[in-house]
Amino acid sequence: MGGEVYRHGVPHPPFVQPTLETGTPLHEVTFVVVDLETTGTGPGSQITEVGAVKVRGGAVLGELATLVDPGGPIPATIQVLTGITTSMVVGAPRIEQVLPSFVEFVRGAVLVAHNAPFDMGFLKAAMADAGYPWPGNQVVDTVALARRVVTRDEVPNHRLATLARYFGARTAPTHRALDDARATVDVLHALLERLAGLGVHDAEDLATAADPVPASIRRRRHLADALPDAPGVYLFRGPGDEVLYVGVATRSLRARVRTYFTAAERRTRMTEMVRLATRVDPVVCQTALEAQVRELRLIAEHTPRYNRRSRSPQRMPWVRLTDEPYPRLSVVREVTTATHIGPFASAQTAHLAVDALHETFALRRCTTRLARAPAGPCALAELDRCGAPCVTPGDYATTVAAVRSAMTGDPTAVVDAHNDRLDALVAAERFEDAATVRDRLGAFLRGAARAQQFDPLARIGELVAAQPTNGWEMVLIRHGRLAGTLVVPPRHDPRPAVDVLRATAEHVNPPLPPSTAAHPEETDLLLAWLARPGVRLVAVDGTWASPVRSAAQVPWRSQHTA
């Protein structure tokens, strides 16, 4: 799959790996440690004091502290706990007056709080009431971090006062916002030192540091560190260079692979795979479509033991109308020039499609090869489960023609027969039988639609289409297979890129039969991409589309897709 890539107006060779980007090292991260005092913890409670300390690399960059008028009296118990009295907040600014300064103070920083859900909940509510959008800063909870790295053998609990004493904080918590924020700064630094031993070295690591992930998994996060921030495919490799698993990242390889080392990954087999992995190989792609197609091809090539789908596309079943004197339906793994529909996800689904056709047409169901001369009826014919061309061969050709038409063109006969059957079963309240009929019809329609979409696309020798993005995403398809893709940057004429794309794209020989041109799921991806809003045909078999048409107008879009 070739194609020249244009970046900033300069052509680059395909699949050039961009400069590697990793997360911001923790010593370069700006933290704002926040603490609030409030009139209580329940509904209707208001903020009475805000304290915040901005730090980076262990140095204090600034502090923000102010009392806040809650708009009412402070309960006596809160006055005793915090030392903030009602008279102290008289004349203090209201929270909506404090928020603009606070938002500016925390801009671009990671917010930190001890029991962060409490403080962030009050801040978000106050900002919503004042009509300010939440800035979306990353939030770190020192309580959650402490639970991961400070055991109960060391401290009886994870309260701020307990941790401040244990780590020797320079400021003791006093239930006043600025003092508690200063104490939390020292606790944060002590926790970061411990987390470094678990492989937490940058802001991205810190975002998932509190996740309940086994240490054996967390320590392997370095496998993602050198991956680029670009779309592509990743291959987990194990001992002996075996490909364990192939996956796709439609935006960022590094971000996607990192999720395997966090609590976001809950699949037992993936945890087992990560423990075996020794490295991750990236394949950088220009577009998400290319990445998805390459994933399918690499899975089919390597058949990794931890991938469950798409490993053997050549084994997907089809339904064939056999080419013999008295044709019948057969579920097969190989496609010939005979009439067929599919492929199907499983043999069970293929057999449901066969049942749908048998329920509609009087095809023979016996599996023996019949001669052209009539023979005696078989047992299935005596049970009225076979078209019995061995007895009445004269009408059988008409039946076969109707079946072929339903498979390759108009499925109305199958739809009508099943709708009539469904109406009768529902009226009789035989809902389980109705569900079976529904499944048969759905399986047939999906298989027929797939075949009717695959063949027209596979017969086109070369198709160029484009999607407007930040510039143009251009795709070249040959005989139903993705042959090349490139991205044209904004304000550049995309027409010269078509010549580059044609010259560098993969050569694809016409397949026989056409429906076997590519991995079935690859064709599905290409059809779905062509049907996206805004995708335009540029050229078909060397002829420029004039005017450029929507790809959704092309004939492979079946109206019978279930």
Coordinates of N, CA, C and O in Angstrom, one line a residue, residues 270-361:
M270 N -6.0 -10.5 27.8 CA -5.1 -9.4 27.5 C -4.0 -9.2 28.6 O -2.9 -8.9 28.3
T271 N -4.5 -9.4 29.8 CA -3.5 -9.3 30.9 C -2.5 -10.4 30.8 O -1.3 -10.1 31.0
E272 N -2.9 -11.6 30.4 CA -2.0 -12.7 30.2 C -1.0 -12.3 29.1 O 0.2 -12.6 29.2
M273 N -1.5 -11.7 28.0 CA -0.7 -11.4 26.9 C 0.3 -10.3 27.2 O 1.5 -10.5 26.8
V274 N -0.1 -9.3 28.0 CA 0.9 -8.3 28.4 C 2.0 -8.8 29.2 O 3.2 -8.4 29.1
R275 N 1.7 -9.8 30.1 CA 2.8 -10.4 30.9 C 3.8 -11.1 30.0 O 5.0 -11.2 30.4
L276 N 3.4 -11.6 28.9 CA 4.3 -12.4 28.0 C 5.1 -11.4 27.1 O 6.1 -11.8 26.6
A277 N 4.5 -10.2 26.8 CA 5.1 -9.4 25.8 C 6.5 -8.9 26.2 O 6.8 -8.6 27.3
T278 N 7.4 -8.8 25.2 CA 8.7 -8.3 25.4 C 8.9 -7.0 24.7 O 9.8 -6.2 25.0
R279 N 8.1 -6.7 23.6 CA 8.2 -5.4 23.0 C 6.9 -5.1 22.2 O 6.1 -6.1 22.0
V280 N 6.7 -3.9 21.7 CA 5.6 -3.5 20.9 C 6.2 -2.9 19.6 O 6.9 -1.8 19.7
D281 N 5.8 -3.4 18.5 CA 6.3 -2.8 17.2 C 5.2 -2.0 16.6 O 4.1 -2.5 16.4
P282 N 5.5 -0.7 16.2 CA 4.5 0.1 15.6 C 4.6 0.1 14.1 O 5.7 -0.1 13.5
V283 N 3.4 0.2 13.4 CA 3.4 0.4 12.0 C 2.6 1.7 11.8 O 1.4 1.7 12.0
V284 N 3.3 2.8 11.5 CA 2.7 4.1 11.4 C 1.9 4.2 10.1 O 2.4 3.8 9.0
C285 N 0.7 4.7 10.2 CA -0.2 4.8 9.0 C -0.6 6.3 8.9 O -0.6 7.1 9.8
Q286 N -1.0 6.7 7.7 CA -1.4 8.0 7.4 C -2.8 8.4 7.8 O -3.1 9.5 8.2
T287 N -3.7 7.4 7.8 CA -5.1 7.6 8.1 C -5.6 6.5 8.9 O -5.0 5.4 9.0
A288 N -6.8 6.7 9.6 CA -7.4 5.7 10.4 C -7.8 4.5 9.5 O -7.8 3.4 9.9
L289 N -8.3 4.8 8.3 CA -8.7 3.7 7.4 C -7.6 2.8 7.1 O -7.7 1.6 7.1
E290 N -6.4 3.4 6.7 CA -5.3 2.5 6.4 C -4.9 1.7 7.6 O -4.6 0.5 7.5
A291 N -5.0 2.3 8.8 CA -4.6 1.5 10.0 C -5.6 0.3 10.2 O -5.1 -0.8 10.5
Q292 N -6.9 0.6 10.0 CA -7.8 -0.5 10.2 C -7.6 -1.6 9.2 O -7.7 -2.8 9.5
V293 N -7.3 -1.3 7.9 CA -7.1 -2.3 6.9 C -5.8 -3.1 7.2 O -5.7 -4.3 7.1
R294 N -4.7 -2.4 7.6 CA -3.5 -3.0 7.9 C -3.6 -4.0 9.1 O -3.0 -5.1 9.1
E295 N -4.5 -3.6 10.1 CA -4.7 -4.5 11.2 C -5.3 -5.8 10.7 O -4.8 -6.9 11.1
L296 N -6.3 -5.8 9.8 CA -6.9 -7.0 9.3 C -5.9 -7.8 8.6 O -5.8 -9.1 8.7
R297 N -5.1 -7.2 7.7 CA -4.1 -8.0 6.9 C -3.0 -8.6 7.8 O -2.6 -9.8 7.6
L298 N -2.6 -7.9 8.8 CA -1.6 -8.4 9.7 C -2.1 -9.6 10.6 O -1.4 -10.5 10.9
I299 N -3.4 -9.5 11.0 CA -4.0 -10.6 11.8 C -4.1 -11.8 10.9 O -3.8 -12.9 11.3
A300 N -4.5 -11.6 9.6 CA -4.6 -12.8 8.7 C -3.2 -13.4 8.4 O -3.1 -14.6 8.3
E301 N -2.2 -12.5 8.4 CA -0.9 -13.0 8.1 C -0.2 -13.8 9.2 O 0.4 -14.8 9.1
H302 N -0.4 -13.2 10.5 CA 0.3 -13.8 11.6 C -0.6 -14.7 12.5 O 0.0 -15.5 13.3
T303 N -1.9 -14.7 12.3 CA -2.8 -15.4 13.1 C -2.4 -15.4 14.6 O -2.2 -16.5 15.2
P304 N -2.3 -14.3 15.2 CA -1.8 -14.2 16.6 C -2.8 -15.0 17.6 O -4.0 -14.9 17.4
R305 N -2.2 -15.6 18.5 CA -3.1 -16.5 19.4 C -4.0 -15.7 20.3 O -5.0 -16.2 20.8
Y306 N -3.7 -14.4 20.5 CA -4.6 -13.6 21.4 C -5.6 -12.8 20.6 O -6.4 -12.1 21.2
N307 N -5.6 -12.8 19.3 CA -6.6 -12.2 18.5 C -7.7 -13.2 18.3 O -7.4 -14.4 17.9
R308 N -9.0 -12.8 18.4 CA -10.1 -13.7 18.3 C -10.8 -13.5 16.9 O -11.5 -14.4 16.5
R309 N -10.7 -12.4 16.3 CA -11.4 -12.2 15.1 C -10.5 -12.0 13.9 O -9.3 -11.7 14.1
S310 N -11.0 -12.2 12.7 CA -10.4 -11.9 11.5 C -9.1 -12.7 11.2 O -8.3 -12.4 10.3
R311 N -8.9 -13.8 11.9 CA -7.7 -14.6 11.8 C -7.6 -15.4 10.5 O -6.6 -15.6 9.9
S312 N -8.8 -15.9 10.1 CA -8.8 -16.8 8.9 C -10.0 -16.4 8.0 O -11.0 -17.1 7.9
P313 N -9.8 -15.3 7.3 CA -10.9 -14.8 6.4 C -11.2 -15.8 5.3 O -12.3 -15.9 4.8
Q314 N -10.1 -16.6 4.9 CA -10.3 -17.6 3.8 C -11.3 -18.8 4.2 O -11.7 -19.5 3.4
R315 N -11.5 -18.9 5.5 CA -12.4 -19.9 6.0 C -13.8 -19.5 6.3 O -14.6 -20.2 6.7
M316 N -14.1 -18.2 6.0 CA -15.5 -17.7 6.2 C -16.4 -18.4 5.2 O -16.1 -18.6 4.0
P317 N -17.6 -18.9 5.7 CA -18.5 -19.6 4.8 C -19.3 -18.8 3.9 O -19.6 -17.6 4.1
W318 N -19.6 -19.4 2.7 CA -20.5 -18.8 1.7 C -21.7 -19.7 1.5 O -21.6 -20.9 1.7
V319 N -22.7 -19.2 0.9 CA -23.8 -20.1 0.4 C -23.8 -20.1 -1.1 O -23.8 -19.0 -1.7
R320 N -23.6 -21.3 -1.7 CA -23.5 -21.4 -3.1 C -24.7 -22.2 -3.7 O -25.2 -23.1 -3.1
L321 N -25.1 -21.7 -4.9 CA -26.1 -22.4 -5.7 C -25.3 -23.3 -6.6 O -24.6 -22.8 -7.5
T322 N -25.3 -24.6 -6.4 CA -24.3 -25.5 -7.1 C -24.5 -25.4 -8.6 O -25.7 -25.2 -9.1
D323 N -23.5 -25.7 -9.3 CA -23.5 -25.7 -10.8 C -23.6 -27.2 -11.2 O -22.6 -27.9 -11.5
E324 N -24.8 -27.7 -11.3 CA -25.0 -29.1 -11.7 C -26.4 -29.2 -12.4 O -27.2 -28.2 -12.4
P325 N -26.8 -30.3 -13.0 CA -28.0 -30.4 -13.7 C -29.2 -29.9 -12.8 O -30.1 -29.2 -13.3
Y326 N -29.3 -30.3 -11.6 CA -30.3 -29.9 -10.7 C -29.7 -29.2 -9.5 O -29.4 -29.9 -8.5
P327 N -29.5 -27.9 -9.6 CA -28.7 -27.2 -8.5 C -29.4 -27.3 -7.2 O -30.6 -27.4 -7.1
R328 N -28.6 -27.2 -6.2 CA -29.0 -27.1 -4.8 C -28.2 -26.1 -4.0 O -27.2 -25.6 -4.6
L329 N -28.5 -25.9 -2.8 CA -27.8 -24.9 -2.0 C -26.7 -25.7 -1.1 O -27.0 -26.7 -0.6
S330 N -25.6 -25.1 -1.0 CA -24.5 -25.7 -0.3 C -23.7 -24.6 0.5 O -23.5 -23.5 -0.1
V331 N -23.3 -24.9 1.7 CA -22.4 -24.0 2.5 C -21.0 -24.4 2.2 O -20.6 -25.6 2.4
V332 N -20.2 -23.5 1.7 CA -18.8 -23.8 1.2 C -17.8 -22.8 1.8 O -18.2 -21.7 2.3
R333 N -16.5 -23.2 1.7 CA -15.5 -22.3 2.2 C -14.8 -21.6 1.0 O -14.1 -20.6 1.2
E334 N -14.9 -22.1 -0.2 CA -14.3 -21.5 -1.4 C -15.4 -21.1 -2.4 O -16.4 -21.7 -2.5
V335 N -15.1 -19.9 -3.0 CA -16.0 -19.4 -3.9 C -15.6 -19.6 -5.3 O -14.4 -19.4 -5.7
T336 N -16.5 -20.0 -6.2 CA -16.2 -20.2 -7.6 C -17.0 -19.2 -8.4 O -17.6 -18.3 -7.8
T337 N -17.1 -19.4 -9.7 CA -17.9 -18.6 -10.5 C -19.4 -18.8 -10.4 O -20.3 -18.2 -11.0
A338 N -19.8 -19.9 -9.6 CA -21.2 -20.2 -9.4 C -21.9 -19.1 -8.6 O -21.2 -18.3 -7.9
T339 N -23.2 -19.0 -8.6 CA -24.0 -18.0 -7.9 C -23.8 -18.3 -6.4 O -23.8 -19.4 -5.9
H340 N -23.5 -17.2 -5.6 CA -23.2 -17.3 -4.2 C -23.6 -16.1 -3.5 O -23.7 -15.0 -4.1
I341 N -23.8 -16.1 -2.2 CA -23.9 -15.0 -1.3 C -23.0 -15.2 -0.1 O -22.7 -16.3 0.3
G342 N -22.7 -14.1 0.5 CA -21.8 -14.1 1.7 C -20.7 -13.1 1.5 O -20.7 -12.2 0.7
P343 N -19.6 -13.3 2.3 CA -19.4 -14.4 3.3 C -20.2 -14.1 4.6 O -20.6 -13.0 4.8
F344 N -20.3 -15.2 5.4 CA -21.0 -15.1 6.6 C -20.0 -15.2 7.8 O -19.0 -15.8 7.7
A345 N -20.5 -14.7 8.9 CA -19.6 -14.7 10.1 C -19.4 -16.1 10.6 O -18.3 -16.4 11.2
S346 N -20.3 -17.0 10.4 CA -20.2 -18.4 10.9 C -21.0 -19.3 10.1 O -21.9 -18.9 9.3
A347 N -20.7 -20.6 10.2 CA -21.5 -21.6 9.4 C -22.9 -21.6 9.9 O -23.8 -21.9 9.1
Q348 N -23.2 -21.3 11.2 CA -24.5 -21.3 11.7 C -25.4 -20.3 11.0 O -26.5 -20.5 10.6
T349 N -24.8 -19.1 10.8 CA -25.5 -18.0 10.1 C -25.7 -18.4 8.6 O -26.8 -18.1 8.1
A350 N -24.7 -19.0 8.0 CA -24.9 -19.4 6.6 C -26.0 -20.4 6.5 O -26.8 -20.3 5.5
H351 N -26.1 -21.3 7.4 CA -27.2 -22.3 7.3 C -28.6 -21.7 7.6 O -29.6 -22.1 7.0
L352 N -28.6 -20.6 8.3 CA -29.9 -19.8 8.5 C -30.3 -19.2 7.2 O -31.5 -19.2 6.8
A353 N -29.3 -18.7 6.4 CA -29.7 -18.2 5.1 C -30.2 -19.3 4.1 O -31.1 -19.0 3.4
V354 N -29.5 -20.4 4.2 CA -30.0 -21.6 3.4 C -31.4 -21.9 3.8 O -32.3 -22.2 2.9
D355 N -31.7 -22.0 5.1 CA -33.1 -22.3 5.5 C -34.1 -21.2 5.0 O -35.2 -21.6 4.6
A356 N -33.7 -20.0 4.9 CA -34.6 -18.9 4.4 C -34.9 -19.2 3.0 O -36.1 -19.0 2.6
L357 N -34.0 -19.6 2.2 CA -34.2 -19.9 0.8 C -35.1 -21.2 0.6 O -36.0 -21.2 -0.2
H358 N -34.8 -22.2 1.4 CA -35.6 -23.4 1.4 C -37.0 -23.2 1.8 O -38.0 -23.8 1.2
E359 N -37.3 -22.3 2.7 CA -38.6 -22.0 3.1 C -39.4 -21.2 2.1 O -40.6 -21.2 2.1
T360 N -38.7 -20.6 1.1 CA -39.3 -19.8 0.1 C -39.5 -20.5 -1.2 O -40.5 -20.4 -1.9
F361 N -38.5 -21.3 -1.6 CA -38.5 -22.0 -2.9 C -38.4 -23.5 -2.7 O -37.8 -24.0 -1.7

